[in-house]
């Protein structure tokens, strides 16, 4: 690096200046070992992971949590001036949207490519899945026999009339499921199925997965679709509830899975440290912490898990690229609207 403004310095003054410049530069370079994360995951679910990362690497992590929409809007508005290095959010649809808006930068990392299966990350390295969230059928064990269940599509059959509860179509979870159904079955058949779901509803669509489970447990409906960690949390508090998991589509696509994931922001000024955080989050140590913190499945297939997962049984996951859930999400939203799914 040239320092033209001190050319012409000489003697003690000059060496004193250089020493001062050196001392001043030292804290600057250690300051660079700090990264800023925008996260739609709440503090309790991510701070322990950041603390473990700092312990291992010495890189400190500052973070802001907010709803995914607010974080994307903020990144767009901040543009080049954003202080954020990493975006962490849930659902491939949100990550896909961030990538489409140019908010993420491609990352090449042999560590991430080894730890995260290709179907759970963006092909250009714009984002990587960190946990897997299985969206499955949960039923009331007093009212339904598992032999009666088979696929997501079968919940449109008239035999489920007034027996189905669904979360609101406004939440991205069922939007992603419907997007993957469009990929599998085409728009016309998927629309027929979603209309069937709507005509089988026992109640108006509910605000969240936990409420849907509580309605099934209380007998207000017999069957619903939820992410397994909501089931896990509710059963931990209330093991006697008459609820059980059924793994649908085992003879076809496999269980619909989505991700929580992360990407390096397009204007990150600390790219190497940001990539290191992503690599750490894909490691065995961090993946086990994700499991413990929120009962999500690891994205890294080398990571093993025990209870409560083992008692839920093993299942075949959908292995299609989760990118499709993002690409087809606008079509899914329009389709759900046409089908009267609110
Ligand atoms: Fe959730």
Tab-separated table of C-alpha atoms and ligand atoms in Angstrom:
chain	number	residue	atom	x	y	z
A	1	UNK	CA	0.000	0.000	0.000
A	2	UNK	CA	1.459	3.396	-0.891
A	3	UNK	CA	1.225	6.327	1.480
A	4	UNK	CA	1.953	9.263	-0.864
A	5	UNK	CA	1.121	11.915	1.719
A	6	UNK	CA	4.123	10.918	3.867
A	7	UNK	CA	6.647	10.773	1.022
A	8	UNK	CA	9.160	13.354	2.123
A	9	UNK	CA	9.005	12.465	5.799
A	10	UNK	CA	12.308	11.789	7.433
A	11	UNK	CA	14.016	10.950	10.716
A	12	UNK	CA	12.260	10.344	14.048
A	13	UNK	CA	9.064	12.112	13.072
A	14	UNK	CA	8.640	9.747	10.150
A	15	UNK	CA	9.279	6.524	12.099
A	16	UNK	CA	7.022	7.836	14.869
A	17	UNK	CA	4.315	8.414	12.286
A	18	UNK	CA	4.727	4.948	10.825
A	19	UNK	CA	4.602	3.388	14.304
A	20	UNK	CA	1.422	5.335	15.060
A	21	UNK	CA	-0.033	4.246	11.717
A	22	UNK	CA	0.822	0.647	12.534
A	23	UNK	CA	-0.723	0.814	16.023
A	24	UNK	CA	-3.805	2.454	14.552
A	25	UNK	CA	-4.049	-0.175	11.837
A	26	UNK	CA	-3.884	-3.117	14.250
A	27	UNK	CA	-7.271	-2.569	15.911
A	28	UNK	CA	-8.777	-1.813	12.499
A	29	UNK	CA	-7.878	-5.248	11.182
A	30	UNK	CA	-9.230	-7.002	14.271
A	31	UNK	CA	-12.374	-4.895	13.934
A	32	UNK	CA	-12.891	-6.555	10.550
A	33	UNK	CA	-13.423	-9.831	12.407
A	34	UNK	CA	-16.970	-8.875	13.164
A	35	UNK	CA	-19.917	-9.695	10.974
A	36	UNK	CA	-23.506	-8.556	10.980
A	37	UNK	CA	-26.386	-10.951	10.439
A	38	UNK	CA	-29.984	-10.136	9.562
A	39	UNK	CA	-32.080	-13.025	10.827
A	40	UNK	CA	-35.737	-13.909	10.661
A	41	UNK	CA	-35.006	-16.653	13.152
A	42	UNK	CA	-35.656	-15.432	16.672
A	43	UNK	CA	-32.822	-14.721	19.097
A	44	UNK	CA	-33.251	-17.865	21.245
A	45	UNK	CA	-32.841	-20.052	18.156
A	46	UNK	CA	-29.680	-18.455	16.783
A	47	UNK	CA	-27.700	-16.702	19.524
A	48	UNK	CA	-26.291	-19.934	21.021
A	49	UNK	CA	-24.999	-20.850	17.545
A	50	UNK	CA	-23.338	-17.444	17.088
A	51	UNK	CA	-21.748	-17.745	20.536
A	52	UNK	CA	-20.314	-21.152	19.630
A	53	UNK	CA	-19.022	-19.721	16.315
A	54	UNK	CA	-17.303	-16.820	18.110
A	55	UNK	CA	-15.738	-19.243	20.583
A	56	UNK	CA	-14.325	-21.317	17.750
A	57	UNK	CA	-13.181	-18.568	15.364
A	58	UNK	CA	-12.823	-15.342	17.381
A	59	UNK	CA	-15.163	-13.639	14.887
A	60	UNK	CA	-17.921	-11.766	16.678
A	61	UNK	CA	-21.468	-11.735	15.338
A	62	UNK	CA	-23.858	-8.831	15.727
A	63	UNK	CA	-27.393	-9.531	14.651
A	64	UNK	CA	-30.824	-8.050	14.092
A	65	UNK	CA	-33.957	-10.172	14.071
A	66	UNK	CA	-37.169	-9.228	12.257
A	67	UNK	CA	-39.841	-10.721	10.009
A	68	UNK	CA	-38.456	-12.000	6.690
A	69	UNK	CA	-40.378	-9.428	4.614
A	70	UNK	CA	-39.055	-6.550	6.711
A	71	UNK	CA	-35.483	-7.822	6.416
A	72	UNK	CA	-35.710	-8.138	2.618
A	73	UNK	CA	-37.201	-4.647	2.344
A	74	UNK	CA	-34.418	-3.301	4.530
A	75	UNK	CA	-31.672	-4.992	2.489
A	76	UNK	CA	-33.199	-3.597	-0.712
A	77	UNK	CA	-33.460	-0.086	0.734
A	78	UNK	CA	-29.937	-0.122	2.144
A	79	UNK	CA	-28.401	-1.355	-1.110
A	80	UNK	CA	-24.631	-0.877	-1.184
A	81	UNK	CA	-24.661	0.759	2.247
A	82	UNK	CA	-26.016	-2.272	4.052
A	83	UNK	CA	-23.993	-3.282	7.100
A	84	UNK	CA	-25.327	-6.849	6.797
A	85	UNK	CA	-23.002	-9.683	5.788
A	86	UNK	CA	-25.359	-12.644	6.138
A	87	UNK	CA	-29.111	-13.158	5.736
A	88	UNK	CA	-30.672	-16.023	7.682
A	89	UNK	CA	-34.305	-16.836	6.998
A	90	UNK	CA	-36.784	-19.661	6.818
A	91	UNK	CA	-38.358	-21.188	3.709
A	92	UNK	CA	-36.740	-21.625	0.320
A	93	UNK	CA	-39.332	-19.187	-1.068
A	94	UNK	CA	-37.909	-16.322	0.976
A	95	UNK	CA	-34.312	-17.192	0.085
A	96	UNK	CA	-35.258	-17.513	-3.573
A	97	UNK	CA	-36.940	-14.094	-3.421
A	98	UNK	CA	-33.843	-12.541	-1.810
A	99	UNK	CA	-31.669	-14.072	-4.529
A	100	UNK	CA	-34.025	-12.910	-7.300
A	101	UNK	CA	-33.770	-9.355	-5.960
A	102	UNK	CA	-29.976	-9.464	-6.182
A	103	UNK	CA	-29.528	-9.322	-2.410
A	104	UNK	CA	-27.200	-12.339	-2.154
A	105	UNK	CA	-23.780	-13.122	-3.595
A	106	UNK	CA	-22.637	-16.483	-4.956
A	107	UNK	CA	-20.416	-18.460	-2.620
A	108	UNK	CA	-18.081	-21.275	-3.601
A	109	UNK	CA	-17.201	-23.413	-0.605
A	110	UNK	CA	-16.120	-27.056	-0.736
A	111	UNK	CA	-17.150	-27.336	2.946
A	112	UNK	CA	-20.725	-26.210	2.241
A	113	UNK	CA	-20.923	-28.315	-0.902
A	114	UNK	CA	-19.836	-31.386	1.087
A	115	UNK	CA	-22.145	-30.715	4.046
A	116	UNK	CA	-25.359	-29.605	2.313
A	117	UNK	CA	-27.023	-31.831	-0.331
A	118	UNK	CA	-27.453	-30.223	-3.755
A	119	UNK	CA	-31.270	-30.259	-3.581
A	120	UNK	CA	-31.182	-28.117	-0.410
A	121	UNK	CA	-29.075	-25.258	-1.796
A	122	UNK	CA	-29.100	-22.773	-4.652
A	123	UNK	CA	-27.202	-24.096	-7.701
A	124	UNK	CA	-25.201	-20.836	-7.906
A	125	UNK	CA	-24.315	-20.881	-4.198
A	126	UNK	CA	-26.559	-17.883	-3.441
A	127	UNK	CA	-28.073	-19.656	-0.415
A	128	UNK	CA	-27.702	-22.878	1.533
A	129	UNK	CA	-30.240	-24.859	3.564
A	130	UNK	CA	-29.161	-25.272	7.184
A	131	UNK	CA	-32.068	-27.224	8.655
A	132	UNK	CA	-34.775	-29.386	7.123
A	133	UNK	CA	-38.394	-28.866	8.101
A	134	UNK	CA	-40.673	-31.757	7.233
A	135	UNK	CA	-44.308	-30.785	6.563
A	136	UNK	CA	-46.433	-33.792	7.251
A	137	UNK	CA	-49.879	-35.078	8.209
A	138	UNK	CA	-50.878	-35.207	11.880
A	139	UNK	CA	-54.089	-36.995	12.842
A	140	UNK	CA	-56.296	-37.600	15.876
A	141	UNK	CA	-55.545	-41.164	16.987
A	142	UNK	CA	-59.075	-41.625	18.367
A	143	UNK	CA	-60.734	-40.736	15.069
A	144	UNK	CA	-58.387	-41.799	12.275
A	145	UNK	CA	-56.554	-45.030	11.494
A	146	UNK	CA	-53.214	-44.525	9.745
A	147	UNK	CA	-54.338	-46.951	6.973
A	148	UNK	CA	-56.902	-44.312	5.939
A	149	UNK	CA	-54.121	-41.865	5.073
A	150	UNK	CA	-51.843	-41.859	2.036
A	151	UNK	CA	-50.946	-38.585	0.280
A	152	UNK	CA	-51.387	-34.809	0.543
A	153	UNK	CA	-53.644	-35.079	-2.509
A	154	UNK	CA	-55.859	-37.684	-0.827
A	155	UNK	CA	-56.907	-35.086	1.781
A	156	UNK	CA	-59.074	-33.680	-1.059
A	157	UNK	CA	-61.156	-36.884	-1.101
A	158	UNK	CA	-64.781	-36.398	0.039
A	159	UNK	CA	-64.182	-38.959	2.839
A	160	UNK	CA	-62.421	-36.073	4.706
A	161	UNK	CA	-65.462	-33.735	4.438
A	162	UNK	CA	-65.591	-31.458	7.527
A	163	UNK	CA	-62.581	-33.293	8.971
A	164	UNK	CA	-59.620	-31.188	7.761
A	165	UNK	CA	-57.934	-28.183	9.408
A	166	UNK	CA	-55.409	-26.088	7.466
A	167	UNK	CA	-53.157	-23.220	8.327
A	168	UNK	CA	-53.878	-19.953	6.513
A	169	UNK	CA	-52.692	-19.799	2.912
A	170	UNK	CA	-51.019	-16.468	3.753
A	171	UNK	CA	-48.151	-18.289	5.446
A	172	UNK	CA	-45.387	-19.425	3.144
A	173	UNK	CA	-45.402	-23.064	4.410
A	174	UNK	CA	-48.434	-24.315	2.484
A	175	UNK	CA	-47.524	-22.041	-0.439
A	176	UNK	CA	-44.276	-24.007	-0.792
A	177	UNK	CA	-46.111	-27.328	-0.470
A	178	UNK	CA	-48.580	-26.304	-3.199
A	179	UNK	CA	-45.683	-25.072	-5.375
A	180	UNK	CA	-44.066	-28.510	-5.180
A	181	UNK	CA	-47.427	-30.134	-5.991
A	182	UNK	CA	-47.686	-27.941	-9.119
A	183	UNK	CA	-44.250	-29.236	-10.129
A	184	UNK	CA	-45.378	-32.824	-9.583
A	185	UNK	CA	-48.965	-32.799	-10.839
A	186	UNK	CA	-49.397	-29.667	-12.961
A	187	UNK	CA	-51.611	-26.653	-12.283
A	188	UNK	CA	-55.005	-28.107	-13.217
A	189	UNK	CA	-54.700	-31.217	-11.031
A	190	UNK	CA	-53.220	-29.227	-8.129
A	191	UNK	CA	-56.085	-26.740	-8.329
A	192	UNK	CA	-58.584	-29.584	-8.200
A	193	UNK	CA	-56.835	-30.903	-5.063
A	194	UNK	CA	-56.659	-27.542	-3.303
A	195	UNK	CA	-60.370	-26.969	-4.042
A	196	UNK	CA	-61.004	-30.396	-2.494
A	197	UNK	CA	-59.068	-29.408	0.618
A	198	UNK	CA	-61.124	-26.233	0.918
A	199	UNK	CA	-64.405	-28.131	0.621
A	200	UNK	CA	-63.225	-30.584	3.319
A	201	UNK	CA	-62.376	-27.877	5.885
A	202	UNK	CA	-63.986	-28.279	9.299
A	203	UNK	CA	-63.061	-24.717	10.344
A	204	UNK	CA	-61.788	-21.544	8.670
A	205	UNK	CA	-58.035	-21.735	8.011
A	206	UNK	CA	-56.187	-21.171	11.279
A	207	UNK	CA	-53.414	-18.732	12.118
A	208	UNK	CA	-50.621	-21.152	12.945
A	209	UNK	CA	-49.521	-24.773	13.016
A	210	UNK	CA	-49.853	-25.118	16.803
A	211	UNK	CA	-53.488	-23.991	16.705
A	212	UNK	CA	-54.178	-26.504	13.919
A	213	UNK	CA	-52.732	-29.269	16.128
A	214	UNK	CA	-54.777	-28.109	19.121
A	215	UNK	CA	-57.940	-28.198	16.990
A	216	UNK	CA	-57.152	-31.780	15.927
A	217	UNK	CA	-56.411	-32.795	19.528
A	218	UNK	CA	-59.690	-31.218	20.684
A	219	UNK	CA	-61.679	-33.075	17.991
A	220	UNK	CA	-62.684	-29.950	16.038
A	221	UNK	CA	-61.109	-31.665	13.039
A	222	UNK	CA	-59.421	-35.043	12.506
A	223	UNK	CA	-56.384	-34.278	10.404
A	224	UNK	CA	-54.047	-31.410	9.510
A	225	UNK	CA	-50.729	-30.484	7.856
A	226	UNK	CA	-47.900	-29.147	10.029
A	227	UNK	CA	-44.147	-28.904	10.345
A	228	UNK	CA	-42.967	-31.663	12.669
A	229	UNK	CA	-41.214	-29.332	15.150
A	230	UNK	CA	-44.585	-27.828	16.126
A	231	UNK	CA	-45.837	-31.343	16.824
A	232	UNK	CA	-42.652	-32.068	18.796
A	233	UNK	CA	-42.994	-28.956	20.960
A	234	UNK	CA	-46.686	-29.526	21.691
A	235	UNK	CA	-46.179	-33.202	22.564
A	236	UNK	CA	-43.250	-32.310	24.837
A	237	UNK	CA	-45.597	-30.116	26.858
A	238	UNK	CA	-48.570	-32.450	26.573
A	239	UNK	CA	-47.522	-36.056	25.894
A	240	UNK	CA	-51.046	-37.406	26.442
A	241	UNK	CA	-52.602	-35.579	23.450
A	242	UNK	CA	-54.258	-38.027	20.996
A	243	UNK	CA	-52.028	-36.982	18.093
A	244	UNK	CA	-49.712	-38.919	15.802
A	245	UNK	CA	-47.587	-38.264	12.738
A	246	UNK	CA	-48.280	-39.857	9.366
A	247	UNK	CA	-45.639	-39.655	6.615
A	248	UNK	CA	-47.451	-39.046	3.292
A	249	UNK	CA	-46.357	-39.625	-0.320
A	250	UNK	CA	-43.987	-42.458	0.581
A	251	UNK	CA	-44.778	-44.252	-2.693
A	252	UNK	CA	-44.498	-41.044	-4.764
A	253	UNK	CA	-42.541	-37.820	-4.128
A	254	UNK	CA	-41.657	-38.365	-0.467
A	255	UNK	CA	-42.535	-36.028	2.414
A	256	UNK	CA	-42.487	-32.323	1.518
A	257	UNK	CA	-39.475	-30.690	3.111
A	258	UNK	CA	-38.472	-27.076	3.309
A	259	UNK	CA	-35.454	-25.419	4.839
A	260	UNK	CA	-34.223	-22.634	6.987
A	261	UNK	CA	-31.105	-21.316	5.373
A	262	UNK	CA	-28.663	-18.512	4.817
A	263	UNK	CA	-26.725	-16.589	2.203
A	264	UNK	CA	-23.962	-13.993	2.096
A	265	UNK	CA	-25.336	-10.543	1.245
A	266	UNK	CA	-24.433	-9.068	-2.130
A	267	UNK	CA	-22.691	-6.069	-0.537
A	268	UNK	CA	-20.998	-7.849	2.359
A	269	UNK	CA	-17.638	-6.287	3.180
A	270	UNK	CA	-16.539	-9.342	5.203
A	271	UNK	CA	-17.163	-12.135	2.764
A	272	UNK	CA	-14.547	-14.583	4.091
A	273	UNK	CA	-15.841	-14.334	7.662
A	274	UNK	CA	-19.430	-14.567	6.429
A	275	UNK	CA	-18.661	-17.768	4.501
A	276	UNK	CA	-16.955	-19.111	7.592
A	277	UNK	CA	-20.155	-18.581	9.570
A	278	UNK	CA	-22.177	-20.494	6.964
A	279	UNK	CA	-19.619	-23.304	6.995
A	280	UNK	CA	-19.768	-23.449	10.779
A	281	UNK	CA	-23.572	-23.578	10.733
A	282	UNK	CA	-23.396	-26.599	8.415
A	283	UNK	CA	-20.940	-28.426	10.714
A	284	UNK	CA	-21.852	-31.358	12.898
A	285	UNK	CA	-21.545	-29.294	16.097
A	286	UNK	CA	-23.899	-26.547	14.891
A	287	UNK	CA	-26.332	-28.965	13.245
A	288	UNK	CA	-26.766	-30.778	16.547
A	289	UNK	CA	-27.459	-27.435	18.233
A	290	UNK	CA	-30.164	-26.660	15.640
A	291	UNK	CA	-31.789	-30.021	16.440
A	292	UNK	CA	-31.741	-29.329	20.171
A	293	UNK	CA	-32.933	-25.732	19.878
A	294	UNK	CA	-35.911	-26.238	17.559
A	295	UNK	CA	-36.393	-29.953	16.842
A	296	UNK	CA	-35.666	-29.449	13.144
A	297	UNK	CA	-33.954	-32.129	11.075
A	298	UNK	CA	-30.310	-31.533	10.143
A	299	UNK	CA	-29.601	-30.469	6.550
A	300	UNK	CA	-26.215	-32.201	6.785
A	301	UNK	CA	-26.999	-35.899	6.185
A	302	UNK	CA	-23.910	-37.026	8.128
A	303	UNK	CA	-25.454	-35.727	11.357
A	304	UNK	CA	-27.361	-38.324	13.357
A	305	UNK	CA	-30.225	-37.677	15.763
A	306	UNK	CA	-32.077	-39.508	18.517
A	307	UNK	CA	-35.326	-38.882	20.367
A	308	UNK	CA	-37.905	-37.566	19.779
A	309	UNK	CA	-37.175	-38.096	16.068
A	310	UNK	CA	-36.617	-41.836	16.262
A	311	UNK	CA	-40.041	-42.446	17.813
A	312	UNK	CA	-41.652	-40.457	14.971
A	313	UNK	CA	-40.341	-43.108	12.573
A	314	UNK	CA	-38.164	-42.811	9.498
A	315	UNK	CA	-39.471	-41.482	6.218
A	316	UNK	CA	-38.422	-40.776	2.683
A	317	UNK	CA	-37.960	-37.070	1.979
A	318	UNK	CA	-38.791	-35.329	-1.259
A	319	UNK	CA	-35.430	-35.129	-3.028
A	320	UNK	CA	-36.457	-32.628	-5.702
A	321	UNK	CA	-34.607	-29.292	-5.640
A	322	UNK	CA	-36.165	-26.923	-3.125
A	323	UNK	CA	-35.469	-24.115	-5.653
A	324	UNK	CA	-38.742	-25.135	-7.341
A	325	UNK	CA	-40.662	-24.099	-4.217
A	326	UNK	CA	-39.399	-20.563	-4.788
A	327	UNK	CA	-39.829	-20.489	-8.551
A	328	UNK	CA	-43.409	-21.778	-8.441
A	329	UNK	CA	-44.522	-19.899	-5.335
A	330	UNK	CA	-46.175	-16.983	-7.193
A	331	UNK	CA	-48.184	-19.558	-9.218
A	332	UNK	CA	-49.081	-21.376	-5.983
A	333	UNK	CA	-50.354	-18.174	-4.362
A	334	UNK	CA	-52.577	-17.381	-7.375
A	335	UNK	CA	-53.828	-20.972	-7.492
A	336	UNK	CA	-54.731	-21.005	-3.783
A	337	UNK	CA	-56.604	-17.745	-4.250
A	338	UNK	CA	-58.561	-19.135	-7.237
A	339	UNK	CA	-59.401	-22.244	-5.193
A	340	UNK	CA	-60.879	-20.098	-2.416
A	341	UNK	CA	-58.194	-21.115	0.092
A	342	UNK	CA	-57.863	-18.110	2.422
B	1	LIG	FE1	-42.309	-22.352	11.827
